[in-house]
Amino acid sequence: SDFEWKGAPLSSLTFPIITGLIYLVAVLLLLHLVPEGGFPLERVFLVHNIFLSGLSIVLCGGCIWEIGARAWSEGAVDWMLCENSHVAARGPLYFWSYAFYASKYYEL
């Protein structure tokens, strides 16, 4: 309940911009460094995809749990469609949303 989006690592606008540029440079470099036909990485891909699937299940479950908890405590769900602009992005639901956002950096 102490989590606050503002000030969390990766939360500033510069991170996705810099990450996008680094990703683009890495892809262009790899086009020249990786031999034709690539490397045999089937097992690595398998483990990677199983991990991502498990992580997605955990993150989805956490979000659903916190949505239910907040809906129960507030007695309404209208905030899911249009959050009050005066409400700070903090608390458990925002933690799960942030964890999902941060996981996208791993997926790169």
PDB file of C-alpha atoms in Angstrom:
ATOM      1  CA  SER A   1       0.000   0.000   0.000  1.00  0.00           C
ATOM      2  CA  ASP A   2       3.062   2.264   0.150  1.00  0.00           C
ATOM      3  CA  PHE A   3       3.860   1.995  -3.558  1.00  0.00           C
ATOM      4  CA  GLU A   4       3.743   5.260  -5.497  1.00  0.00           C
ATOM      5  CA  TRP A   5       4.185   5.311  -9.290  1.00  0.00           C
ATOM      6  CA  LYS A   6       5.732   8.775  -9.320  1.00  0.00           C
ATOM      7  CA  GLY A   7       9.423   8.430  -8.585  1.00  0.00           C
ATOM      8  CA  ALA A   8       9.539   4.661  -9.141  1.00  0.00           C
ATOM      9  CA  PRO A   9      12.400   3.368 -11.307  1.00  0.00           C
ATOM     10  CA  LEU A  10      11.565   3.474 -15.045  1.00  0.00           C
ATOM     11  CA  SER A  11       8.625   5.826 -14.462  1.00  0.00           C
ATOM     12  CA  SER A  12       9.984   8.951 -16.146  1.00  0.00           C
ATOM     13  CA  LEU A  13       9.317   9.684 -19.817  1.00  0.00           C
ATOM     14  CA  THR A  14      13.012   9.485 -20.678  1.00  0.00           C
ATOM     15  CA  PHE A  15      13.245   5.728 -19.970  1.00  0.00           C
ATOM     16  CA  PRO A  16      11.000   4.495 -22.800  1.00  0.00           C
ATOM     17  CA  ILE A  17      12.584   6.959 -25.235  1.00  0.00           C
ATOM     18  CA  ILE A  18      16.152   5.957 -24.357  1.00  0.00           C
ATOM     19  CA  THR A  19      15.206   2.270 -24.278  1.00  0.00           C
ATOM     20  CA  GLY A  20      13.622   2.528 -27.718  1.00  0.00           C
ATOM     21  CA  LEU A  21      16.758   4.126 -29.141  1.00  0.00           C
ATOM     22  CA  ILE A  22      19.046   1.538 -27.531  1.00  0.00           C
ATOM     23  CA  TYR A  23      16.807  -1.252 -28.825  1.00  0.00           C
ATOM     24  CA  LEU A  24      16.927   0.145 -32.350  1.00  0.00           C
ATOM     25  CA  VAL A  25      20.727   0.399 -32.277  1.00  0.00           C
ATOM     26  CA  ALA A  26      21.022  -3.143 -30.858  1.00  0.00           C
ATOM     27  CA  VAL A  27      18.795  -4.583 -33.595  1.00  0.00           C
ATOM     28  CA  LEU A  28      20.786  -2.843 -36.303  1.00  0.00           C
ATOM     29  CA  LEU A  29      24.064  -4.091 -34.803  1.00  0.00           C
ATOM     30  CA  LEU A  30      22.794  -7.643 -34.439  1.00  0.00           C
ATOM     31  CA  LEU A  31      21.863  -7.718 -38.119  1.00  0.00           C
ATOM     32  CA  HIS A  32      25.593  -7.468 -38.844  1.00  0.00           C
ATOM     33  CA  LEU A  33      26.944  -9.583 -35.965  1.00  0.00           C
ATOM     34  CA  VAL A  34      24.708 -12.669 -36.010  1.00  0.00           C
ATOM     35  CA  PRO A  35      25.673 -15.258 -38.611  1.00  0.00           C
ATOM     36  CA  GLU A  36      23.164 -16.252 -41.272  1.00  0.00           C
ATOM     37  CA  GLY A  37      20.873 -18.906 -39.830  1.00  0.00           C
ATOM     38  CA  GLY A  38      21.332 -17.562 -36.298  1.00  0.00           C
ATOM     39  CA  PHE A  39      22.183 -19.590 -33.206  1.00  0.00           C
ATOM     40  CA  PRO A  40      20.403 -22.727 -31.896  1.00  0.00           C
ATOM     41  CA  LEU A  41      18.361 -21.155 -29.091  1.00  0.00           C
ATOM     42  CA  GLU A  42      15.211 -23.308 -29.018  1.00  0.00           C
ATOM     43  CA  ARG A  43      15.639 -24.316 -25.353  1.00  0.00           C
ATOM     44  CA  VAL A  44      16.422 -20.766 -24.292  1.00  0.00           C
ATOM     45  CA  PHE A  45      13.258 -19.579 -26.066  1.00  0.00           C
ATOM     46  CA  LEU A  46      11.250 -22.334 -24.386  1.00  0.00           C
ATOM     47  CA  VAL A  47      12.411 -21.360 -20.883  1.00  0.00           C
ATOM     48  CA  HIS A  48      11.978 -17.668 -21.688  1.00  0.00           C
ATOM     49  CA  ASN A  49       8.400 -18.166 -22.914  1.00  0.00           C
ATOM     50  CA  ILE A  50       7.437 -20.351 -19.941  1.00  0.00           C
ATOM     51  CA  PHE A  51       8.809 -17.701 -17.582  1.00  0.00           C
ATOM     52  CA  LEU A  52       6.908 -14.920 -19.378  1.00  0.00           C
ATOM     53  CA  SER A  53       3.694 -16.944 -19.311  1.00  0.00           C
ATOM     54  CA  GLY A  54       4.037 -17.574 -15.576  1.00  0.00           C
ATOM     55  CA  LEU A  55       4.866 -13.938 -14.919  1.00  0.00           C
ATOM     56  CA  SER A  56       1.828 -12.830 -16.935  1.00  0.00           C
ATOM     57  CA  ILE A  57      -0.434 -15.132 -14.921  1.00  0.00           C
ATOM     58  CA  VAL A  58       0.907 -13.748 -11.631  1.00  0.00           C
ATOM     59  CA  LEU A  59       0.590 -10.117 -12.796  1.00  0.00           C
ATOM     60  CA  CYS A  60      -2.915 -10.664 -14.149  1.00  0.00           C
ATOM     61  CA  GLY A  61      -3.975 -12.381 -10.926  1.00  0.00           C
ATOM     62  CA  GLY A  62      -2.530  -9.556  -8.825  1.00  0.00           C
ATOM     63  CA  CYS A  63      -4.360  -6.926 -10.882  1.00  0.00           C
ATOM     64  CA  ILE A  64      -7.656  -8.826 -10.742  1.00  0.00           C
ATOM     65  CA  TRP A  65      -7.296  -9.323  -6.982  1.00  0.00           C
ATOM     66  CA  GLU A  66      -6.598  -5.632  -6.352  1.00  0.00           C
ATOM     67  CA  ILE A  67      -9.387  -4.499  -8.699  1.00  0.00           C
ATOM     68  CA  GLY A  68     -11.783  -6.679  -6.716  1.00  0.00           C
ATOM     69  CA  ALA A  69     -10.446  -5.391  -3.396  1.00  0.00           C
ATOM     70  CA  ARG A  70     -10.771  -1.763  -4.450  1.00  0.00           C
ATOM     71  CA  ALA A  71     -14.225  -2.295  -5.967  1.00  0.00           C
ATOM     72  CA  TRP A  72     -15.321  -3.972  -2.729  1.00  0.00           C
ATOM     73  CA  SER A  73     -13.916  -1.206  -0.501  1.00  0.00           C
ATOM     74  CA  GLU A  74     -15.289   1.656  -2.618  1.00  0.00           C
ATOM     75  CA  GLY A  75     -18.559  -0.040  -3.541  1.00  0.00           C
ATOM     76  CA  ALA A  76     -18.197   1.061  -7.176  1.00  0.00           C
ATOM     77  CA  VAL A  77     -16.184   0.315 -10.306  1.00  0.00           C
ATOM     78  CA  ASP A  78     -16.571   3.576 -12.238  1.00  0.00           C
ATOM     79  CA  TRP A  79     -12.935   4.442 -11.387  1.00  0.00           C
ATOM     80  CA  MET A  80     -11.807   1.636 -13.742  1.00  0.00           C
ATOM     81  CA  LEU A  81     -12.990   3.641 -16.748  1.00  0.00           C
ATOM     82  CA  CYS A  82     -12.139   7.146 -15.639  1.00  0.00           C
ATOM     83  CA  GLU A  83      -9.932   7.645 -12.594  1.00  0.00           C
ATOM     84  CA  ASN A  84     -10.351  10.912 -10.730  1.00  0.00           C
ATOM     85  CA  SER A  85      -7.453  13.158 -11.765  1.00  0.00           C
ATOM     86  CA  HIS A  86      -6.949  14.178  -8.124  1.00  0.00           C
ATOM     87  CA  VAL A  87      -6.200  10.603  -7.044  1.00  0.00           C
ATOM     88  CA  ALA A  88      -2.483   9.893  -6.736  1.00  0.00           C
ATOM     89  CA  ALA A  89      -1.170   6.813  -8.544  1.00  0.00           C
ATOM     90  CA  ARG A  90      -0.334   4.828  -5.418  1.00  0.00           C
ATOM     91  CA  GLY A  91      -1.290   1.653  -3.679  1.00  0.00           C
ATOM     92  CA  PRO A  92      -1.376  -2.063  -4.496  1.00  0.00           C
ATOM     93  CA  LEU A  93      -3.248  -1.804  -7.807  1.00  0.00           C
ATOM     94  CA  TYR A  94      -0.711   0.677  -9.118  1.00  0.00           C
ATOM     95  CA  PHE A  95       2.083  -1.622  -7.952  1.00  0.00           C
ATOM     96  CA  TRP A  96       0.694  -4.446 -10.105  1.00  0.00           C
ATOM     97  CA  SER A  97       0.246  -2.081 -13.040  1.00  0.00           C
ATOM     98  CA  TYR A  98       3.815  -0.870 -12.610  1.00  0.00           C
ATOM     99  CA  ALA A  99       5.129  -4.450 -12.383  1.00  0.00           C
ATOM    100  CA  PHE A 100       3.383  -5.203 -15.692  1.00  0.00           C
ATOM    101  CA  TYR A 101       4.907  -2.057 -17.227  1.00  0.00           C
ATOM    102  CA  ALA A 102       8.401  -2.928 -15.929  1.00  0.00           C
ATOM    103  CA  SER A 103       8.095  -6.493 -17.258  1.00  0.00           C
ATOM    104  CA  LYS A 104       7.860  -5.077 -20.774  1.00  0.00           C
ATOM    105  CA  TYR A 105      11.506  -3.993 -20.459  1.00  0.00           C
ATOM    106  CA  TYR A 106      12.474  -7.610 -19.752  1.00  0.00           C
ATOM    107  CA  GLU A 107      10.519  -8.739 -22.802  1.00  0.00           C
ATOM    108  CA  LEU A 108      12.669  -6.608 -25.065  1.00  0.00           C
TER     109      LEU A 108
END
